[in-house]
Amino acid sequence: MAHSPLRQAVPASALVSLLALACNNPPPVTIPDPPQVTVRLEETSTVGRGFKLSISTSGCDQVQRLELFNDTTRIKQVPYGGNPTPVELARDEISYAQGLAVPLSLSARVTCADGRTNVSQGQVATFFPVEEVVEPATANTQVVPDYFVVDGSGNSVSFIGCAMDGTRPFLYRVDKSNPSSAQRVEINFPCDATTLITDRKPAGTGTRWVWTPGRGLLSLDASFKVIYSTNAAVENLVVAADGNAFIYNVTGLYLVTPQGQVRWSREYTGAANPLPGRPAGDPVHITSGTQAGRVLVPLREEHTETVNLRVVVLDYATTDPNGKQLAQYEIDELNPIQAAWTAFNDTGTVMYLGTQQQGSATVRACALGQTKPCQSTYPQSRLWISDPIPGALAALIPYANNNRLAVITSNRFWFMDVKRNSPTESRIINKDQQALTPTGALVGRFAQPGKDDAFFMFNSAPGTSDVPNPYPVEIVATDAAEQGLLYRYQIPGGLSLYGALDDAGTLWMRAGRKLVKPYSLTEYRQLR
């Protein structure tokens, strides 16, 4: 009878061997550890043409692929270049769909040749792309003074600012083409965070004035030569179109030439023809239209129960040393504790008057030349009044060829259409009716109208008794009020920033110790 092979006899020794195999588990499969990868940032916040970092890996016999991500979005594959692998991200390799200079979360993924892979922890970084960067000569110097103005345009620009060298104050001029060899001239009054340098008038060839409130002033010609200097205690200084300066001090208003000659003056008291009030805003020299050749001086005369707000019109070119008054317009009667701000259009036909209520302000347009005050009962005098605007009013600034008015409060920036007979005249035109604001507890420190409809704000911490005038740490920019915020950049780590426009309207910015030229607002809008 035939037998199945499974039932064939097996030698005893073979049985023992098979049983032994059945009772011992096979050795475990060894699974290699995943590779390690880390991202190291050269700076956590970069203002520059590119953004530098490095990627380090370990645990791969051979790296097959290295990739860089922003959060979960792949930026690019990085050619492996050893440990560490340097990486520089160019402007156009980053998406700005969420905004310019917004925080990035950068991570890397490494894949070994055997297929193992791992992802690094994210590193938070900020990148603000700019067109040009001028680095300081050493780590302990900076390219330009903290605050500066710009002469020229393009590659032929220079930067003028005031700074202390120990206890000695100097004016500096830094050429972009040779930033390590600055010119400087010692001056006879101190520089501090309140020192101001005016625009050059006439533009390009005229005079700048430099002054520190209460400490002194000087005039500076286009060749960086001091023409006139004094330690007079100046309260305010405004430059006329021809380079002369309107100077307020405790006694009155003076028109002073760059050589220091007083053309005329109008004192508050004691003179034959005193000014009927104290300054309520900057005087304005009108050079076009029916008011050409006149000076508009806003004044407030305080009484126990009321404050009379008025505008006095003076003859700019008079040879009378006591000045010549041409007209006086009564604007309104205010509460003594009610704050007011003034501004004028370029032809001197409209005054903008901002008045503060408890938690908001209103702005009205007053037609100059009328015999009646700027009140609701006289529509020929009060052209319009705005709806209440939230915030504590800080400034009114006409811009955009006098078609718009920036209404600046301490922590909100509003923009109003003031073009005559426009369908939206007197209305706020911010995008979605939302103010531009500083970040967090920051407040507006400086306002800078730009070309066309552009506007920049430089924001700082609030002033304190120890630091009454903090340096700005944030820039906020819009290319048009209706477009809303274009970009916001805040510099970290105890550094500060500041910016000014050159003769072509291009922004230059000090970012910490370096100097940068941001892209045009049109280019930033295209990036977004």
Coordinates of C-alpha atoms in Angstrom, one line a residue:
M1 CA 0.0 0.0 0.0
A2 CA 1.4 3.4 -0.9
H3 CA 2.0 6.0 1.8
S4 CA 1.6 9.8 1.6
P5 CA 5.0 11.6 1.8
L6 CA 3.8 13.4 4.9
R7 CA 3.6 10.2 6.7
Q8 CA 7.0 8.9 5.8
A9 CA 9.3 8.1 8.7
V10 CA 11.6 10.9 9.9
P11 CA 14.8 10.1 11.8
A12 CA 14.8 11.0 15.5
S13 CA 17.7 13.4 15.1
A14 CA 15.9 15.4 12.4
L15 CA 12.8 15.6 14.7
V16 CA 14.9 17.2 17.4
S17 CA 16.4 19.7 15.0
L18 CA 13.0 20.7 13.7
L19 CA 11.6 21.1 17.2
A20 CA 14.4 23.3 18.2
L21 CA 13.8 25.6 15.2
A22 CA 10.1 25.8 16.1
C23 CA 10.8 26.9 19.6
N24 CA 13.3 29.9 18.9
N25 CA 12.0 33.2 17.5
P26 CA 13.9 34.8 14.5
P27 CA 16.1 37.8 15.4
P28 CA 14.1 41.2 15.3
V29 CA 14.4 43.4 12.2
T30 CA 16.6 46.5 13.0
I31 CA 14.8 49.8 12.0
P32 CA 17.3 52.6 11.7
D33 CA 16.5 55.9 13.6
P34 CA 15.0 58.7 11.4
P35 CA 17.4 61.3 10.2
Q36 CA 17.7 64.6 12.0
V37 CA 17.4 68.0 10.4
T38 CA 17.5 71.6 11.8
V39 CA 17.1 75.1 10.4
R40 CA 19.3 77.9 11.7
L41 CA 18.4 81.5 10.9
E42 CA 21.1 84.1 10.4
E43 CA 18.6 86.7 11.7
T44 CA 15.1 86.2 13.0
S45 CA 14.1 89.5 11.3
T46 CA 15.7 90.5 8.1
V47 CA 15.4 93.7 6.1
G48 CA 17.3 93.0 2.9
R49 CA 17.4 91.7 -0.7
G50 CA 17.4 88.1 0.5
F51 CA 16.9 86.0 3.6
K52 CA 19.8 83.8 4.8
L53 CA 19.6 80.6 6.8
S54 CA 21.3 77.2 6.9
I55 CA 20.1 73.6 7.1
S56 CA 22.0 70.8 9.0
T57 CA 21.3 67.1 8.8
S58 CA 22.5 63.9 10.4
G59 CA 21.6 60.2 10.2
C60 CA 21.7 59.8 6.4
D61 CA 24.5 57.8 4.7
Q62 CA 23.5 59.8 1.7
V63 CA 21.0 62.7 1.4
Q64 CA 18.6 62.2 -1.5
R65 CA 16.5 65.3 -1.1
L66 CA 16.4 68.5 1.0
E67 CA 13.3 70.7 1.0
L68 CA 12.4 74.0 2.6
F69 CA 8.8 74.9 3.8
N70 CA 6.9 77.8 5.1
D71 CA 4.4 76.1 7.4
T72 CA 3.0 73.4 5.1
T73 CA 3.7 75.2 1.9
R74 CA 6.8 74.0 0.0
I75 CA 9.1 76.9 -0.9
K76 CA 11.7 75.0 -2.9
Q77 CA 14.1 72.0 -3.0
V78 CA 17.5 72.9 -1.8
P79 CA 20.7 71.3 -3.3
Y80 CA 22.5 69.5 -0.5
G81 CA 25.8 71.1 0.1
G82 CA 27.1 69.4 3.2
N83 CA 26.7 70.4 6.9
P84 CA 25.5 73.0 7.2
T85 CA 23.9 73.8 3.8
P86 CA 23.7 77.5 3.3
V87 CA 20.4 78.8 1.8
E88 CA 19.5 82.3 0.7
L89 CA 15.9 83.0 -0.2
A90 CA 15.4 85.6 -2.9
R91 CA 12.4 88.0 -2.8
D92 CA 10.3 86.1 -5.4
E93 CA 10.8 82.7 -3.8
I94 CA 8.4 83.7 -0.9
S95 CA 4.7 84.0 -1.2
Y96 CA 3.2 87.3 0.2
A97 CA -0.4 86.3 -0.1
Q98 CA -0.7 86.8 3.7
G99 CA 1.0 90.1 3.6
L100 CA 4.5 91.6 3.5
A101 CA 6.8 91.2 6.5
V102 CA 4.4 88.8 8.2
P103 CA 5.9 86.0 10.3
L104 CA 7.1 82.9 8.5
S105 CA 7.4 79.4 10.0
L106 CA 10.4 77.9 8.2
S107 CA 11.1 74.2 8.4
A108 CA 13.1 71.7 6.4
R109 CA 12.5 68.1 5.3
V110 CA 15.3 65.7 4.6
T111 CA 15.0 62.4 2.7
C112 CA 17.7 59.8 2.9
A113 CA 18.7 57.6 -0.1
D114 CA 17.2 54.6 1.8
G115 CA 13.8 56.4 1.9
R116 CA 13.9 57.5 5.6
T117 CA 12.7 61.1 6.1
N118 CA 12.1 63.7 8.8
V119 CA 11.0 67.3 9.3
S120 CA 12.6 69.9 11.5
Q121 CA 10.9 72.1 14.0
G122 CA 9.7 75.4 12.6
Q123 CA 11.7 78.6 13.1
V124 CA 9.7 81.8 13.2
A125 CA 11.2 84.5 10.9
T126 CA 10.3 87.9 9.4
F127 CA 11.5 89.0 6.0
F128 CA 10.9 92.5 4.6
P129 CA 12.3 92.6 1.1
V130 CA 14.0 95.9 -0.1
E131 CA 15.7 97.0 -3.3
E132 CA 19.0 98.2 -1.8
V133 CA 21.0 97.8 1.4
V134 CA 23.9 99.9 2.6
E135 CA 25.7 98.1 5.5
P136 CA 27.5 100.0 8.3
A137 CA 31.3 100.0 8.2
T138 CA 31.5 98.2 11.6
A139 CA 29.2 96.4 13.9
N140 CA 29.3 99.3 16.3
T141 CA 28.5 102.1 13.8
Q142 CA 25.4 103.0 11.8
V143 CA 25.3 104.4 8.3
V144 CA 23.2 107.5 9.0
P145 CA 22.1 109.4 12.1
D146 CA 18.9 108.3 13.9
Y147 CA 16.8 111.0 12.1
F148 CA 17.8 112.3 8.7
V149 CA 16.6 114.1 5.5
V150 CA 17.6 113.1 2.0
D151 CA 19.2 115.3 -0.7
G152 CA 19.1 114.3 -4.4
S153 CA 17.7 111.2 -5.9
G154 CA 18.8 107.9 -7.5
N155 CA 22.4 107.1 -7.0
S156 CA 23.3 110.7 -6.2
V157 CA 21.7 110.9 -2.8
S158 CA 23.1 112.0 0.5
F159 CA 21.7 112.0 4.0
I160 CA 21.8 114.8 6.5
G161 CA 21.3 114.3 10.2
C162 CA 22.2 115.6 13.6
A163 CA 24.0 113.6 16.3
M164 CA 26.1 114.0 19.4
D165 CA 29.7 112.9 19.5
G166 CA 30.2 112.7 23.3
T167 CA 29.0 116.1 24.5
R168 CA 29.6 117.8 21.1
P169 CA 26.8 118.2 18.6
F170 CA 27.5 117.7 14.9
L171 CA 25.6 117.8 11.6
Y172 CA 26.6 114.9 9.3
R173 CA 26.2 114.5 5.6
V174 CA 26.6 110.9 4.3
D175 CA 26.9 110.2 0.6
K176 CA 25.5 106.9 -0.4
S177 CA 28.4 106.4 -2.8
N178 CA 30.9 106.7 0.0
P179 CA 29.1 106.1 3.3
S180 CA 32.3 105.5 5.4
S181 CA 33.5 109.1 4.8
A182 CA 30.9 111.4 6.2
Q183 CA 31.3 115.1 6.2
R184 CA 30.5 116.8 9.5
V185 CA 30.3 120.3 11.0
E186 CA 30.0 121.2 14.6
I187 CA 27.0 123.2 15.7
N188 CA 26.4 125.3 18.8
F189 CA 23.2 123.8 20.2
P190 CA 22.5 120.2 21.2
C191 CA 20.9 117.5 19.1
D192 CA 18.3 115.3 20.6
A193 CA 15.1 113.3 19.7
T194 CA 13.2 116.6 19.2
T195 CA 15.7 118.1 16.7
L196 CA 14.1 118.8 13.3
I197 CA 15.5 119.4 9.9
T198 CA 13.2 121.0 7.4
D199 CA 12.6 120.3 3.7
R200 CA 14.9 122.3 1.4
K201 CA 13.1 125.4 0.0
P202 CA 13.2 126.2 -2.9
A203 CA 13.5 122.4 -3.6
G204 CA 16.9 121.2 -4.7
T205 CA 18.8 124.4 -4.3
G206 CA 17.4 126.3 -1.4
T207 CA 17.8 126.4 2.4
R208 CA 17.2 123.9 5.1
W209 CA 16.7 124.9 8.7
V210 CA 17.8 122.8 11.7
W211 CA 16.4 123.5 15.1
T212 CA 16.0 122.0 18.6
P213 CA 13.0 123.5 20.4
G214 CA 14.1 125.8 23.1
R215 CA 17.8 125.3 22.4
G216 CA 18.7 126.9 19.1
L217 CA 18.5 127.0 15.3
L218 CA 20.6 127.3 12.1
S219 CA 20.2 127.7 8.4
L220 CA 22.1 125.4 6.0
D221 CA 22.7 126.0 2.3
A222 CA 22.8 123.4 -0.5
S223 CA 26.6 123.0 -0.1
F224 CA 26.3 121.9 3.5
K225 CA 27.5 125.2 4.8
V226 CA 26.0 126.8 7.9
I227 CA 24.8 130.3 7.0
Y228 CA 23.4 131.5 10.3
S229 CA 23.1 130.1 13.8
T230 CA 21.7 131.2 17.1
N231 CA 20.9 129.8 20.5
A232 CA 17.5 131.6 20.6
A233 CA 14.7 129.7 22.4
V234 CA 12.5 128.8 19.5
E235 CA 9.0 127.4 20.0
N236 CA 8.2 126.6 16.4
L237 CA 9.7 127.1 13.0
V238 CA 8.0 126.8 9.5
V239 CA 9.8 127.5 6.2
A240 CA 8.3 129.7 3.6
A241 CA 8.5 128.9 -0.1
D242 CA 11.6 131.0 -0.7
G243 CA 13.6 129.6 2.2
N244 CA 12.8 132.3 4.8
A245 CA 11.6 131.0 8.2
F246 CA 8.5 131.9 10.2
I247 CA 9.8 131.6 13.8
Y248 CA 7.6 131.7 16.9
N249 CA 9.1 132.5 20.3
V250 CA 7.6 133.6 23.6
T251 CA 7.2 137.2 22.3
G252 CA 5.7 136.8 18.8
L253 CA 6.0 135.7 15.2
Y254 CA 9.2 136.7 13.1
L255 CA 10.0 136.3 9.5
V256 CA 13.8 135.6 9.3
T257 CA 16.0 135.2 6.3
P258 CA 18.6 132.4 6.0
Q259 CA 21.2 135.1 6.9
G260 CA 19.5 135.9 10.2
Q261 CA 17.9 139.2 9.1
V262 CA 14.4 139.8 10.6
R263 CA 12.2 141.0 7.7
W264 CA 9.3 141.8 10.0
S265 CA 7.7 140.7 13.2
R266 CA 4.4 140.7 15.0
E267 CA 4.4 140.5 18.7
Y268 CA 1.7 139.2 21.0
T269 CA 1.7 142.2 23.4
G270 CA 3.3 145.6 23.8
A271 CA 3.5 146.4 20.1
A272 CA 1.6 149.0 18.2
N273 CA -0.2 146.3 16.2
P274 CA 0.0 143.0 18.3
L275 CA -1.2 139.7 17.0
P276 CA -4.7 139.2 18.4
G277 CA -4.0 135.8 20.0
R278 CA -1.4 133.1 20.4
P279 CA -0.5 130.4 17.8
A280 CA -3.2 127.9 17.1
G281 CA -1.2 126.1 14.3
D282 CA 1.5 126.6 11.7
P283 CA 1.4 129.8 9.6
V284 CA 1.2 129.2 5.8
H285 CA 2.8 131.1 3.0
I286 CA 0.4 131.1 0.0
T287 CA 2.1 131.2 -3.4
S288 CA -0.7 130.6 -5.9
G289 CA -4.3 131.6 -6.5
T290 CA -6.1 134.7 -5.3
Q291 CA -4.3 134.6 -1.9
A292 CA -0.8 134.5 -3.4
G293 CA 1.8 136.6 -1.4
R294 CA -0.2 136.3 1.8
V295 CA 0.5 134.6 5.1
L296 CA -2.3 132.9 6.9
V297 CA -1.8 132.8 10.7
P298 CA -4.2 130.8 12.9
L299 CA -4.6 132.2 16.4
R300 CA -6.5 131.5 19.6
E301 CA -7.4 134.3 22.0
E302 CA -8.2 132.9 25.4
H303 CA -10.7 134.3 27.8
T304 CA -12.2 133.1 31.1
E305 CA -15.2 131.5 29.5
T306 CA -14.3 131.1 25.9
V307 CA -11.6 130.9 23.3
N308 CA -11.8 132.9 20.1
L309 CA -10.3 131.1 17.1
R310 CA -9.4 133.4 14.2
V311 CA -7.1 133.7 11.2
V312 CA -5.0 136.8 10.6
V313 CA -3.8 137.5 7.0
L314 CA -0.4 139.2 6.7
D315 CA 1.5 140.6 3.8
Y316 CA 4.5 138.4 3.1
A317 CA 6.5 140.9 1.1
T318 CA 5.9 144.0 3.3
T319 CA 8.9 146.2 4.1
D320 CA 7.2 147.4 7.3
P321 CA 9.3 145.9 10.2
N322 CA 6.1 145.6 12.2
G323 CA 4.4 143.6 9.5
K324 CA 1.3 144.5 7.6
Q325 CA -2.1 143.0 8.4
L326 CA -4.4 142.6 5.5
A327 CA -7.5 140.9 7.0
Q328 CA -8.8 139.1 10.0
Y329 CA -11.4 136.3 9.9
E330 CA -13.3 135.1 13.0
I331 CA -13.7 131.3 12.8
D332 CA -15.4 130.1 16.0
E333 CA -15.8 130.5 19.7
L334 CA -14.7 127.4 21.6
N335 CA -14.8 126.0 25.1
P336 CA -11.5 127.0 26.9
I337 CA -10.6 123.3 27.4
Q338 CA -11.4 122.3 23.9
A339 CA -8.4 121.4 21.8
A340 CA -8.2 122.5 18.2
W341 CA -6.0 121.7 15.2
T342 CA -5.7 123.7 11.9
A343 CA -4.5 123.2 8.4
F344 CA -4.9 125.0 5.1
N345 CA -5.3 124.1 1.4
D346 CA -2.6 125.2 -1.0
T347 CA -4.5 128.2 -2.3
G348 CA -5.4 129.6 1.1
T349 CA -9.1 129.5 0.4
V350 CA -10.1 126.7 2.9
M351 CA -9.0 126.1 6.5
Y352 CA -9.5 122.7 8.0
L353 CA -10.4 122.9 11.7
G354 CA -10.4 119.8 13.9
T355 CA -11.9 120.0 17.3
Q356 CA -11.9 117.4 20.1
Q357 CA -14.9 116.0 22.0
Q358 CA -14.5 113.5 24.7
G359 CA -13.8 110.3 22.7
S360 CA -13.9 111.6 19.2
A361 CA -13.1 114.6 17.0
T362 CA -14.8 116.3 14.1
V363 CA -13.2 118.2 11.1
R364 CA -14.9 121.0 9.3
A365 CA -13.9 123.0 6.2
C366 CA -14.1 126.8 6.6
A367 CA -14.2 129.1 3.6
L368 CA -11.7 131.9 4.2
G369 CA -12.7 135.4 3.1
Q370 CA -16.2 135.2 4.6
T371 CA -17.5 137.7 7.1
K372 CA -19.4 135.1 9.2
P373 CA -17.8 132.5 11.5
C374 CA -17.4 128.8 10.5
Q375 CA -20.6 127.6 12.1
S376 CA -23.6 125.6 11.1
T377 CA -25.9 128.7 10.7
Y378 CA -23.6 130.1 8.0
P379 CA -23.2 127.5 5.2
Q380 CA -21.3 129.9 3.0
S381 CA -18.6 129.9 5.7
R382 CA -18.8 126.3 7.0
L383 CA -18.6 124.2 3.8
W384 CA -19.0 120.9 5.6
I385 CA -18.4 119.1 8.9
S386 CA -17.4 115.4 9.2
D387 CA -19.1 112.7 11.2
P388 CA -17.4 112.0 14.5
I389 CA -14.0 110.4 14.1
P390 CA -12.9 108.1 17.0
G391 CA -9.7 108.9 18.8
A392 CA -7.7 111.8 20.3
L393 CA -6.8 114.1 17.5
A394 CA -3.1 114.7 17.0
A395 CA -2.7 116.3 13.5
L396 CA -4.3 117.3 10.3
I397 CA -2.1 116.9 7.2
P398 CA -3.2 117.8 3.6
Y399 CA -1.6 115.6 1.0
A400 CA -2.2 114.1 -2.5
N401 CA -2.1 117.5 -4.2
N402 CA -4.4 118.8 -1.4
N403 CA -7.2 116.5 -2.4
R404 CA -6.9 114.5 0.8
L405 CA -6.6 115.2 4.4
A406 CA -4.9 112.8 6.9
V407 CA -6.6 112.9 10.2
I408 CA -4.1 111.5 12.7
T409 CA -5.1 110.4 16.2
S410 CA -2.7 108.8 18.6
N411 CA -3.5 105.3 17.6
R412 CA -5.7 105.6 14.5
F413 CA -4.9 107.0 11.0
W414 CA -7.9 108.2 9.0
F415 CA -8.0 109.6 5.5
M416 CA -10.6 112.0 4.2
D417 CA -11.6 113.2 0.7
V418 CA -11.4 117.0 0.7
K419 CA -11.5 117.5 -3.1
R420 CA -14.1 120.3 -3.8
N421 CA -17.4 119.0 -5.2
S422 CA -16.2 115.4 -5.1
P423 CA -19.1 112.9 -4.4
T424 CA -17.2 111.7 -1.3
E425 CA -16.1 115.2 -0.1
S426 CA -15.8 115.3 3.7
R427 CA -16.0 111.5 4.1
I428 CA -13.6 109.0 5.5
I429 CA -12.3 106.9 2.6
N430 CA -10.3 104.3 4.5
K431 CA -10.8 100.8 3.1
D432 CA -13.9 99.2 4.7
Q433 CA -14.1 102.4 6.9
Q434 CA -11.4 100.9 9.1
A435 CA -8.5 103.0 10.4
L436 CA -4.9 102.1 9.9
T437 CA -3.5 101.4 13.3
P438 CA -0.1 100.9 15.0
T439 CA 0.6 97.4 16.5
G440 CA -0.6 96.8 20.0
A441 CA 0.2 99.7 22.4
L442 CA 2.3 101.6 19.9
V443 CA 1.3 105.2 19.0
G444 CA 2.0 107.4 15.9
R445 CA 5.2 109.3 16.2
F446 CA 5.9 110.7 12.7
A447 CA 3.7 111.1 9.6
Q448 CA 5.2 111.2 6.1
P449 CA 3.0 111.9 3.0
G450 CA 4.4 110.2 0.0
K451 CA 4.0 110.5 -3.8
D452 CA 0.5 110.7 -5.1
D453 CA -1.9 109.0 -2.6
A454 CA 0.9 107.2 -0.6
F455 CA 1.2 107.8 3.1
F456 CA 3.7 106.5 5.7
M457 CA 3.4 106.4 9.5
F458 CA 6.3 105.7 11.9
N459 CA 5.1 104.4 15.3
S460 CA 6.8 104.2 18.7
A461 CA 6.1 103.3 22.2
P462 CA 4.2 105.9 24.2
G463 CA 6.4 108.6 25.7
T464 CA 7.2 108.4 29.4
S465 CA 8.7 110.9 31.9
D466 CA 12.0 109.0 31.5
V467 CA 11.8 108.7 27.7
P468 CA 9.4 111.4 26.4
N469 CA 10.3 111.0 22.7
P470 CA 10.9 107.3 22.0
Y471 CA 12.4 106.4 18.6
P472 CA 10.0 104.7 16.1
V473 CA 10.1 100.9 15.9
E474 CA 7.4 100.3 13.2
I475 CA 6.5 101.6 9.7
V476 CA 3.0 101.4 8.3
A477 CA 2.4 102.2 4.6
T478 CA -0.5 102.6 2.3
D479 CA -0.4 103.3 -1.4
A480 CA -4.0 104.6 -1.3
A481 CA -6.5 105.0 1.5
E482 CA -9.1 102.9 -0.4
Q483 CA -6.6 100.1 -0.7
G484 CA -5.9 99.8 3.0
L485 CA -2.7 98.6 4.6
L486 CA 0.0 97.7 2.1
Y487 CA 2.7 96.7 4.5
R488 CA 3.7 96.9 8.1
Y489 CA 7.2 96.2 9.5
Q490 CA 8.3 96.3 13.1
I491 CA 11.9 96.0 13.9
P492 CA 12.8 93.8 16.9
G493 CA 15.4 93.6 19.6
G494 CA 15.6 97.1 21.0
L495 CA 16.4 98.6 17.6
S496 CA 14.6 101.5 15.9
L497 CA 13.8 102.7 12.4
Y498 CA 13.1 105.9 10.6
G499 CA 12.5 107.0 7.0
A500 CA 12.5 110.1 4.7
L501 CA 11.8 110.8 1.0
D502 CA 14.4 111.9 -1.5
D503 CA 13.8 114.6 -4.1
A504 CA 12.0 112.1 -6.4
G505 CA 9.7 110.9 -3.6
T506 CA 11.5 107.6 -3.0
L507 CA 11.6 106.3 0.6
W508 CA 14.9 105.6 2.3
M509 CA 14.8 104.0 5.7
R510 CA 17.2 103.4 8.5
A511 CA 16.6 99.9 9.9
G512 CA 18.7 99.6 13.0
R513 CA 22.2 100.4 12.0
K514 CA 21.9 99.9 8.2
L515 CA 20.3 102.0 5.5
V516 CA 17.8 100.5 3.0
K517 CA 15.9 101.6 0.0
P518 CA 12.5 99.9 0.0
Y519 CA 10.9 98.9 -3.3
S520 CA 8.3 101.3 -4.7
L521 CA 4.8 100.9 -3.4
T522 CA 3.7 99.7 -6.8
E523 CA 6.2 96.8 -6.7
Y524 CA 5.0 95.9 -3.2
R525 CA 1.4 95.9 -4.4
Q526 CA 2.4 93.6 -7.3
L527 CA 4.1 91.2 -4.8
R528 CA 0.9 90.9 -2.9

